[in-house]
Short mmCIF file of N, CA and C in Angstrom, two decimals:
data_model
loop_
_atom_site.label_atom_id
_atom_site.label_comp_id
_atom_site.label_asym_id
_atom_site.label_seq_id
_atom_site.Cartn_x
_atom_site.Cartn_y
_atom_site.Cartn_z
N SER A 1 140.51 51.10 61.94
CA SER A 1 139.80 52.18 61.29
C SER A 1 138.94 51.61 60.16
N GLN A 2 138.07 52.41 59.66
CA GLN A 2 137.15 51.96 58.63
C GLN A 2 137.89 51.58 57.34
N ALA A 3 138.87 52.38 56.94
CA ALA A 3 139.63 52.09 55.72
C ALA A 3 140.38 50.77 55.85
N GLU A 4 140.98 50.52 57.01
CA GLU A 4 141.68 49.26 57.23
C GLU A 4 140.71 48.08 57.15
N ASN A 5 139.51 48.24 57.71
CA ASN A 5 138.51 47.17 57.65
C ASN A 5 138.06 46.90 56.22
N ILE A 6 137.91 47.93 55.42
CA ILE A 6 137.55 47.74 54.02
C ILE A 6 138.64 46.98 53.29
N CYS A 7 139.88 47.34 53.51
CA CYS A 7 141.01 46.64 52.88
C CYS A 7 141.05 45.17 53.30
N GLU A 8 140.87 44.94 54.58
CA GLU A 8 140.87 43.56 55.08
C GLU A 8 139.72 42.77 54.49
N ASN A 9 138.56 43.38 54.37
CA ASN A 9 137.40 42.72 53.77
C ASN A 9 137.70 42.32 52.32
N PHE A 10 138.27 43.21 51.54
CA PHE A 10 138.62 42.88 50.15
C PHE A 10 139.68 41.80 50.10
N ARG A 11 140.64 41.85 51.00
CA ARG A 11 141.70 40.84 51.03
C ARG A 11 141.12 39.46 51.28
N VAL A 12 140.24 39.36 52.26
CA VAL A 12 139.67 38.07 52.65
C VAL A 12 138.65 37.58 51.62
N ASN A 13 137.71 38.42 51.26
CA ASN A 13 136.60 38.00 50.41
C ASN A 13 136.95 37.89 48.94
N ARG A 14 137.90 38.63 48.47
CA ARG A 14 138.27 38.59 47.05
C ARG A 14 139.60 37.91 46.80
N GLY A 15 140.28 37.52 47.86
CA GLY A 15 141.56 36.85 47.71
C GLY A 15 142.66 37.75 47.17
N LEU A 16 142.57 39.03 47.45
CA LEU A 16 143.55 39.99 46.94
C LEU A 16 144.72 40.13 47.91
N ASP A 17 145.87 40.45 47.37
CA ASP A 17 147.06 40.67 48.19
C ASP A 17 147.09 42.13 48.63
N ILE A 18 146.32 42.44 49.66
CA ILE A 18 146.24 43.80 50.18
C ILE A 18 146.84 43.81 51.58
N ILE A 19 147.80 44.70 51.76
CA ILE A 19 148.49 44.82 53.04
C ILE A 19 148.34 46.26 53.52
N THR A 20 148.07 46.44 54.80
CA THR A 20 147.96 47.77 55.40
C THR A 20 149.25 48.07 56.16
N LEU A 21 149.82 49.22 55.87
CA LEU A 21 151.01 49.68 56.57
C LEU A 21 150.64 50.93 57.36
N ARG A 22 150.85 50.89 58.66
CA ARG A 22 150.63 52.05 59.52
C ARG A 22 151.98 52.69 59.81
N LEU A 23 152.10 53.97 59.55
CA LEU A 23 153.34 54.69 59.81
C LEU A 23 153.18 55.50 61.08
N ASP A 24 154.04 55.24 62.04
CA ASP A 24 153.95 55.82 63.38
C ASP A 24 154.59 57.21 63.44
N HIS A 25 153.77 58.26 63.54
CA HIS A 25 154.24 59.65 63.70
C HIS A 25 155.37 59.99 62.73
N LEU A 26 155.07 59.91 61.47
CA LEU A 26 156.03 60.20 60.41
C LEU A 26 156.46 61.66 60.45
N TYR A 27 157.76 61.91 60.29
CA TYR A 27 158.25 63.29 60.24
C TYR A 27 159.34 63.43 59.19
N ASN A 28 159.50 64.66 58.71
CA ASN A 28 160.54 64.98 57.75
C ASN A 28 160.92 66.45 57.93
N ILE A 29 161.91 66.89 57.17
CA ILE A 29 162.30 68.29 57.21
C ILE A 29 161.46 69.03 56.18
N PRO A 30 160.63 69.95 56.63
CA PRO A 30 159.77 70.67 55.68
C PRO A 30 160.58 71.65 54.83
N LYS A 31 160.18 71.80 53.60
CA LYS A 31 160.87 72.74 52.69
C LYS A 31 160.20 74.10 52.67
N GLU A 32 158.91 74.15 53.01
CA GLU A 32 158.19 75.41 53.09
C GLU A 32 157.06 75.26 54.09
N ARG A 33 156.36 76.34 54.36
CA ARG A 33 155.34 76.37 55.42
C ARG A 33 154.26 75.30 55.24
N LYS A 34 153.81 75.09 54.02
CA LYS A 34 152.74 74.11 53.79
C LYS A 34 153.19 72.68 54.10
N ASP A 35 154.48 72.45 54.20
CA ASP A 35 155.01 71.11 54.51
C ASP A 35 155.12 70.85 56.00
N VAL A 36 154.81 71.84 56.83
CA VAL A 36 154.87 71.66 58.28
C VAL A 36 153.66 70.83 58.69
N ASN A 37 153.89 69.52 58.86
CA ASN A 37 152.78 68.60 59.12
C ASN A 37 153.10 67.56 60.19
N ASN A 38 154.06 67.86 61.03
CA ASN A 38 154.42 66.92 62.10
C ASN A 38 154.80 67.70 63.35
N ILE A 39 154.82 67.02 64.46
CA ILE A 39 155.03 67.68 65.75
C ILE A 39 156.41 68.34 65.85
N CYS A 40 157.43 67.74 65.24
CA CYS A 40 158.77 68.32 65.30
C CYS A 40 158.82 69.67 64.59
N ALA A 41 158.30 69.70 63.37
CA ALA A 41 158.29 70.93 62.60
C ALA A 41 157.37 71.97 63.25
N ASP A 42 156.25 71.53 63.82
CA ASP A 42 155.36 72.44 64.53
C ASP A 42 156.08 73.13 65.69
N MET A 43 156.86 72.35 66.43
CA MET A 43 157.59 72.92 67.56
C MET A 43 158.64 73.92 67.08
N CYS A 44 159.35 73.60 66.01
CA CYS A 44 160.34 74.53 65.46
C CYS A 44 159.67 75.81 64.99
N LEU A 45 158.53 75.68 64.32
CA LEU A 45 157.80 76.84 63.83
C LEU A 45 157.30 77.71 64.99
N ASP A 46 156.73 77.07 66.02
CA ASP A 46 156.28 77.80 67.20
C ASP A 46 157.43 78.57 67.84
N CYS A 47 158.57 77.93 67.89
CA CYS A 47 159.76 78.55 68.49
C CYS A 47 160.17 79.79 67.71
N MET A 48 160.20 79.70 66.39
CA MET A 48 160.60 80.84 65.57
C MET A 48 159.54 81.95 65.58
N ARG A 49 158.28 81.57 65.53
CA ARG A 49 157.19 82.53 65.40
C ARG A 49 156.82 83.17 66.74
N ASP A 50 156.69 82.31 67.79
CA ASP A 50 156.15 82.79 69.06
C ASP A 50 157.20 82.93 70.16
N GLY A 51 158.37 82.33 69.98
CA GLY A 51 159.40 82.41 71.01
C GLY A 51 159.23 81.40 72.13
N HIS A 52 158.26 80.50 71.99
CA HIS A 52 158.09 79.43 72.97
C HIS A 52 157.62 78.15 72.28
N ILE A 53 157.79 77.04 72.99
CA ILE A 53 157.43 75.73 72.48
C ILE A 53 156.40 75.13 73.44
N LYS A 54 155.29 74.67 72.91
CA LYS A 54 154.24 74.07 73.73
C LYS A 54 154.45 72.56 73.79
N ALA A 55 154.33 71.98 74.98
CA ALA A 55 154.49 70.55 75.15
C ALA A 55 153.56 70.04 76.24
N ARG A 56 152.94 68.90 75.99
CA ARG A 56 152.08 68.26 76.99
C ARG A 56 152.92 67.30 77.82
N THR A 57 152.69 67.28 79.11
CA THR A 57 153.55 66.53 80.02
C THR A 57 153.36 65.03 79.95
N GLU A 58 152.15 64.56 79.67
CA GLU A 58 151.89 63.11 79.71
C GLU A 58 151.94 62.42 78.34
N HIS A 59 152.26 63.14 77.29
CA HIS A 59 152.19 62.57 75.94
C HIS A 59 153.53 61.96 75.52
N THR A 60 153.53 60.66 75.27
CA THR A 60 154.72 59.98 74.75
C THR A 60 154.34 59.29 73.45
N PHE A 61 155.32 59.15 72.57
CA PHE A 61 155.07 58.58 71.25
C PHE A 61 156.39 58.12 70.65
N SER A 62 156.31 57.54 69.49
CA SER A 62 157.48 57.11 68.75
C SER A 62 157.46 57.81 67.40
N LEU A 63 158.57 58.40 67.01
CA LEU A 63 158.65 59.13 65.75
C LEU A 63 159.35 58.28 64.69
N LEU A 64 158.88 58.37 63.47
CA LEU A 64 159.47 57.62 62.35
C LEU A 64 159.93 58.61 61.30
N CYS A 65 161.22 58.62 61.05
CA CYS A 65 161.81 59.51 60.04
C CYS A 65 161.38 59.05 58.65
N GLU A 66 161.15 59.99 57.77
CA GLU A 66 160.73 59.69 56.41
C GLU A 66 161.71 58.74 55.71
N ASN A 67 163.02 58.93 55.91
CA ASN A 67 164.01 58.05 55.28
C ASN A 67 163.88 56.61 55.77
N ASP A 68 163.62 56.44 57.06
CA ASP A 68 163.40 55.10 57.60
C ASP A 68 162.15 54.48 57.00
N ALA A 69 161.09 55.27 56.87
CA ALA A 69 159.84 54.77 56.28
C ALA A 69 160.06 54.30 54.86
N VAL A 70 160.84 55.06 54.09
CA VAL A 70 161.14 54.66 52.70
C VAL A 70 161.89 53.34 52.69
N GLU A 71 162.86 53.18 53.56
CA GLU A 71 163.61 51.92 53.63
C GLU A 71 162.70 50.76 54.03
N TYR A 72 161.84 50.98 55.01
CA TYR A 72 160.90 49.94 55.44
C TYR A 72 160.01 49.52 54.27
N ILE A 73 159.46 50.49 53.58
CA ILE A 73 158.55 50.19 52.47
C ILE A 73 159.29 49.49 51.34
N TYR A 74 160.53 49.88 51.08
CA TYR A 74 161.35 49.19 50.07
C TYR A 74 161.54 47.73 50.43
N GLN A 75 161.91 47.46 51.68
CA GLN A 75 162.09 46.07 52.13
C GLN A 75 160.79 45.29 51.99
N PHE A 76 159.69 45.93 52.26
CA PHE A 76 158.38 45.30 52.16
C PHE A 76 158.03 44.97 50.71
N VAL A 77 158.23 45.93 49.81
CA VAL A 77 157.85 45.76 48.41
C VAL A 77 158.70 44.71 47.71
N LYS A 78 159.96 44.59 48.06
CA LYS A 78 160.82 43.64 47.36
C LYS A 78 160.58 42.19 47.79
N THR A 79 159.72 41.99 48.78
CA THR A 79 159.37 40.65 49.24
C THR A 79 158.02 40.26 48.67
N SER A 80 157.93 39.09 48.10
CA SER A 80 156.67 38.69 47.46
C SER A 80 155.67 38.04 48.43
N HIS A 81 156.15 37.47 49.53
CA HIS A 81 155.25 36.81 50.47
C HIS A 81 155.26 37.56 51.81
N HIS A 82 154.07 37.83 52.31
CA HIS A 82 153.94 38.53 53.59
C HIS A 82 153.13 37.67 54.54
N LYS A 83 153.59 37.52 55.76
CA LYS A 83 152.92 36.68 56.75
C LYS A 83 151.61 37.29 57.26
N TYR A 84 151.54 38.61 57.33
CA TYR A 84 150.39 39.27 57.93
C TYR A 84 149.79 40.28 56.95
N SER A 85 148.60 40.73 57.26
CA SER A 85 147.95 41.72 56.41
C SER A 85 148.05 43.13 56.99
N LEU A 86 148.63 43.26 58.16
CA LEU A 86 148.77 44.55 58.81
C LEU A 86 150.14 44.66 59.47
N TYR A 87 150.85 45.74 59.18
CA TYR A 87 152.15 45.98 59.79
C TYR A 87 152.21 47.42 60.30
N ASN A 88 152.84 47.58 61.45
CA ASN A 88 153.12 48.91 61.99
C ASN A 88 154.58 49.24 61.67
N LEU A 89 154.81 50.38 61.05
CA LEU A 89 156.17 50.82 60.78
C LEU A 89 156.51 51.88 61.83
N SER A 90 157.46 51.54 62.69
CA SER A 90 157.77 52.40 63.82
C SER A 90 159.25 52.32 64.14
N SER A 91 159.79 53.38 64.71
CA SER A 91 161.18 53.34 65.16
C SER A 91 161.29 52.60 66.48
N ASN A 92 160.18 52.46 67.20
CA ASN A 92 160.13 51.83 68.52
C ASN A 92 160.93 52.59 69.58
N ASP A 93 161.38 53.80 69.25
CA ASP A 93 162.09 54.65 70.21
C ASP A 93 161.08 55.63 70.81
N VAL A 94 160.73 55.42 72.05
CA VAL A 94 159.71 56.23 72.71
C VAL A 94 160.33 57.54 73.21
N VAL A 95 159.64 58.64 72.93
CA VAL A 95 160.08 59.96 73.37
C VAL A 95 158.86 60.71 73.90
N SER A 96 159.07 61.51 74.90
CA SER A 96 157.95 62.32 75.43
C SER A 96 157.95 63.67 74.70
N GLU A 97 156.82 64.32 74.77
CA GLU A 97 156.70 65.65 74.15
C GLU A 97 157.66 66.62 74.82
N LEU A 98 157.87 66.46 76.13
CA LEU A 98 158.83 67.33 76.83
C LEU A 98 160.26 67.09 76.37
N GLU A 99 160.63 65.83 76.17
CA GLU A 99 161.98 65.52 75.68
C GLU A 99 162.19 66.10 74.28
N LEU A 100 161.17 65.96 73.43
CA LEU A 100 161.25 66.51 72.08
C LEU A 100 161.37 68.03 72.13
N ALA A 101 160.58 68.66 72.98
CA ALA A 101 160.64 70.12 73.13
C ALA A 101 162.03 70.56 73.59
N ALA A 102 162.65 69.80 74.48
CA ALA A 102 164.00 70.12 74.94
C ALA A 102 165.01 70.02 73.80
N MET A 103 164.85 69.01 72.93
CA MET A 103 165.74 68.88 71.77
C MET A 103 165.57 70.07 70.83
N VAL A 104 164.33 70.42 70.56
CA VAL A 104 164.06 71.56 69.68
C VAL A 104 164.63 72.83 70.30
N GLN A 105 164.41 73.03 71.59
CA GLN A 105 164.91 74.21 72.29
C GLN A 105 166.43 74.30 72.16
N GLU A 106 167.10 73.18 72.37
CA GLU A 106 168.57 73.14 72.28
C GLU A 106 169.06 73.53 70.89
N HIS A 107 168.42 73.01 69.86
CA HIS A 107 168.90 73.24 68.50
C HIS A 107 168.37 74.53 67.86
N MET A 108 167.39 75.16 68.51
CA MET A 108 166.90 76.45 68.04
C MET A 108 167.54 77.56 68.87
N ASP A 109 168.79 77.40 69.21
CA ASP A 109 169.60 78.38 69.93
C ASP A 109 169.28 78.48 71.42
N GLY A 110 168.40 77.64 71.93
CA GLY A 110 168.14 77.57 73.35
C GLY A 110 167.50 78.80 73.97
N THR A 111 166.96 79.70 73.17
CA THR A 111 166.39 80.92 73.72
C THR A 111 164.90 80.82 74.03
N ALA A 112 164.23 79.86 73.47
CA ALA A 112 162.79 79.73 73.67
C ALA A 112 162.47 79.07 75.01
N ASN A 113 161.32 79.42 75.54
CA ASN A 113 160.81 78.77 76.74
C ASN A 113 159.94 77.59 76.33
N VAL A 114 159.93 76.57 77.17
CA VAL A 114 159.03 75.44 76.96
C VAL A 114 157.83 75.64 77.87
N VAL A 115 156.66 75.74 77.26
CA VAL A 115 155.42 75.93 78.00
C VAL A 115 154.73 74.59 78.09
N THR A 116 154.55 74.10 79.32
CA THR A 116 153.95 72.78 79.50
C THR A 116 152.47 72.89 79.82
N SER A 117 151.77 71.86 79.44
CA SER A 117 150.36 71.74 79.80
C SER A 117 150.09 70.29 80.15
N SER A 118 149.11 70.07 80.99
CA SER A 118 148.79 68.70 81.37
C SER A 118 147.75 68.15 80.41
N GLY A 119 147.52 66.89 80.54
CA GLY A 119 146.55 66.23 79.65
C GLY A 119 147.25 65.67 78.45
N GLY A 120 146.47 65.31 77.49
CA GLY A 120 147.04 64.73 76.28
C GLY A 120 146.60 63.30 76.12
N LYS A 121 147.23 62.65 75.20
CA LYS A 121 146.82 61.31 74.81
C LYS A 121 147.52 60.20 75.58
N GLY A 122 148.44 60.52 76.43
CA GLY A 122 149.19 59.48 77.12
C GLY A 122 150.19 58.84 76.18
N ARG A 123 150.33 57.55 76.30
CA ARG A 123 151.28 56.81 75.45
C ARG A 123 150.61 56.47 74.12
N CYS A 124 151.27 56.82 73.03
CA CYS A 124 150.73 56.59 71.69
C CYS A 124 151.85 56.04 70.81
N VAL A 125 152.12 54.75 70.96
CA VAL A 125 153.23 54.12 70.25
C VAL A 125 152.74 52.85 69.56
N LEU A 126 153.03 52.76 68.27
CA LEU A 126 152.75 51.53 67.53
C LEU A 126 153.96 50.61 67.66
N SER A 127 153.73 49.33 67.86
CA SER A 127 154.83 48.38 67.96
C SER A 127 155.23 47.89 66.57
N GLY A 128 156.47 48.15 66.20
CA GLY A 128 156.98 47.70 64.91
C GLY A 128 157.78 46.42 65.00
N ILE A 129 157.66 45.70 66.11
CA ILE A 129 158.46 44.49 66.33
C ILE A 129 158.14 43.40 65.31
N ARG A 130 156.86 43.24 64.98
CA ARG A 130 156.46 42.23 63.99
C ARG A 130 157.17 42.48 62.66
N PHE A 131 157.19 43.72 62.21
CA PHE A 131 157.84 44.07 60.95
C PHE A 131 159.35 43.84 61.04
N GLU A 132 159.96 44.27 62.14
CA GLU A 132 161.40 44.11 62.32
C GLU A 132 161.81 42.64 62.31
N LYS A 133 161.02 41.79 62.97
CA LYS A 133 161.34 40.36 63.01
C LYS A 133 161.22 39.72 61.63
N GLU A 134 160.15 40.06 60.91
CA GLU A 134 159.93 39.44 59.61
C GLU A 134 160.90 39.93 58.54
N TYR A 135 161.23 41.21 58.56
CA TYR A 135 162.05 41.79 57.50
C TYR A 135 163.48 42.12 57.91
N GLY A 136 163.77 42.02 59.20
CA GLY A 136 165.14 42.22 59.67
C GLY A 136 165.66 43.64 59.53
N VAL A 137 164.79 44.62 59.54
CA VAL A 137 165.24 46.01 59.46
C VAL A 137 164.74 46.77 60.68
N HIS A 138 165.48 47.79 61.04
CA HIS A 138 165.06 48.66 62.13
C HIS A 138 165.46 50.09 61.77
N ALA A 139 164.91 51.04 62.46
CA ALA A 139 165.17 52.45 62.17
C ALA A 139 166.65 52.77 62.36
N PHE A 140 167.20 53.51 61.42
CA PHE A 140 168.61 53.91 61.52
C PHE A 140 168.75 55.41 61.77
N GLY A 141 167.66 56.16 61.65
CA GLY A 141 167.70 57.60 61.87
C GLY A 141 167.90 57.95 63.33
N ASP A 142 168.64 59.02 63.57
CA ASP A 142 168.89 59.52 64.92
C ASP A 142 168.01 60.76 65.12
N LEU A 143 167.05 60.67 66.02
CA LEU A 143 166.09 61.75 66.23
C LEU A 143 166.77 63.06 66.56
N ASN A 144 167.72 63.05 67.47
CA ASN A 144 168.38 64.28 67.88
C ASN A 144 169.11 64.94 66.71
N LYS A 145 169.81 64.15 65.90
CA LYS A 145 170.51 64.70 64.74
C LYS A 145 169.52 65.22 63.70
N ASN A 146 168.41 64.52 63.53
CA ASN A 146 167.40 64.96 62.58
C ASN A 146 166.73 66.26 63.03
N ILE A 147 166.51 66.40 64.33
CA ILE A 147 165.95 67.65 64.87
C ILE A 147 166.95 68.78 64.67
N GLU A 148 168.22 68.49 64.85
CA GLU A 148 169.27 69.49 64.63
C GLU A 148 169.26 69.97 63.17
N LYS A 149 169.16 69.02 62.23
CA LYS A 149 169.12 69.37 60.80
C LYS A 149 167.85 70.17 60.48
N MET A 150 166.72 69.74 61.05
CA MET A 150 165.46 70.43 60.80
C MET A 150 165.52 71.86 61.33
N ALA A 151 166.02 72.03 62.54
CA ALA A 151 166.12 73.36 63.14
C ALA A 151 167.04 74.26 62.32
N ALA A 152 168.16 73.71 61.88
CA ALA A 152 169.11 74.50 61.08
C ALA A 152 168.48 74.92 59.76
N TYR A 153 167.79 74.02 59.10
CA TYR A 153 167.16 74.34 57.82
C TYR A 153 166.06 75.39 58.00
N MET A 154 165.22 75.18 59.01
CA MET A 154 164.12 76.11 59.21
C MET A 154 164.61 77.49 59.63
N GLN A 155 165.68 77.55 60.41
CA GLN A 155 166.24 78.85 60.80
C GLN A 155 166.88 79.54 59.59
N LYS A 156 167.56 78.77 58.76
CA LYS A 156 168.20 79.34 57.57
C LYS A 156 167.15 79.93 56.63
N HIS A 157 165.99 79.29 56.56
CA HIS A 157 164.91 79.72 55.67
C HIS A 157 163.73 80.28 56.47
N LYS A 158 164.05 80.99 57.51
CA LYS A 158 163.03 81.49 58.44
C LYS A 158 161.94 82.30 57.73
N ALA A 159 162.32 83.12 56.79
CA ALA A 159 161.34 83.95 56.09
C ALA A 159 160.30 83.09 55.38
N THR A 160 160.71 81.97 54.86
CA THR A 160 159.78 81.08 54.16
C THR A 160 158.72 80.53 55.12
N PHE A 161 159.11 80.27 56.35
CA PHE A 161 158.19 79.66 57.31
C PHE A 161 157.39 80.69 58.10
N VAL A 162 158.03 81.74 58.55
CA VAL A 162 157.39 82.69 59.44
C VAL A 162 156.62 83.77 58.68
N ASN A 163 157.17 84.24 57.59
CA ASN A 163 156.57 85.38 56.89
C ASN A 163 155.62 84.97 55.77
N GLU A 164 155.36 83.70 55.61
CA GLU A 164 154.52 83.26 54.50
C GLU A 164 153.13 83.86 54.56
N ASP A 165 152.60 84.05 55.76
CA ASP A 165 151.27 84.64 55.89
C ASP A 165 151.24 86.08 55.36
N LYS A 166 152.36 86.75 55.43
CA LYS A 166 152.43 88.14 55.03
C LYS A 166 152.66 88.33 53.53
N LEU A 167 153.08 87.26 52.87
CA LEU A 167 153.37 87.37 51.44
C LEU A 167 152.07 87.51 50.66
N LYS A 168 152.11 88.38 49.68
CA LYS A 168 150.96 88.58 48.80
C LYS A 168 151.32 88.04 47.42
N LEU A 169 150.37 87.43 46.77
CA LEU A 169 150.58 86.95 45.42
C LEU A 169 150.52 88.11 44.44
N PRO A 170 151.33 88.08 43.38
CA PRO A 170 151.21 89.10 42.36
C PRO A 170 149.86 88.96 41.64
N TRP A 171 149.41 90.04 41.04
CA TRP A 171 148.08 90.04 40.42
C TRP A 171 147.96 88.98 39.34
N TRP A 172 149.04 88.71 38.60
CA TRP A 172 148.96 87.75 37.51
C TRP A 172 148.84 86.32 38.00
N LYS A 173 149.34 86.01 39.21
CA LYS A 173 149.17 84.68 39.77
C LYS A 173 147.73 84.49 40.29
N ILE A 174 147.14 85.56 40.75
CA ILE A 174 145.76 85.48 41.22
C ILE A 174 144.83 85.16 40.05
N LEU A 175 145.11 85.73 38.88
CA LEU A 175 144.28 85.48 37.70
C LEU A 175 144.39 84.03 37.22
N TRP A 176 145.52 83.43 37.38
CA TRP A 176 145.73 82.06 36.89
C TRP A 176 145.46 81.15 38.01
#
């Protein structure tokens, strides 16, 4: 990407210690509607709001839990010498959109239908092997357990996620 090329240019031409870290499909448990920014949370939200989950049949990817990303970045920062200027941070666990939809369906009480569509991006996985070899760390998060926690949290706070569009701000908040 253009930003990566700019960083690499500064690293080479100015002798700066600039490293690019790519995070592969980062996900976390959203606390409110505005935090829904990943495919897992999108599927949970669709399930609660619409009663169905949309999934593309040919799309596979690797998901990286926020906690794993923090650990990876910590291992990276505490090391003063880096062999490369670009690292992919990935769990290296490939999952299809259909498999993910099935996990969400299971943990959202299994009542939603999975609506499939063809097309999509195909395989979209960054290889984190270089990072794992150099730093000796790998993802410890369990996707299925994390989806279970996400589904439970979002269901418990359903009003926060589903009804947010219907909430009106008080007049005094609009003024400020």
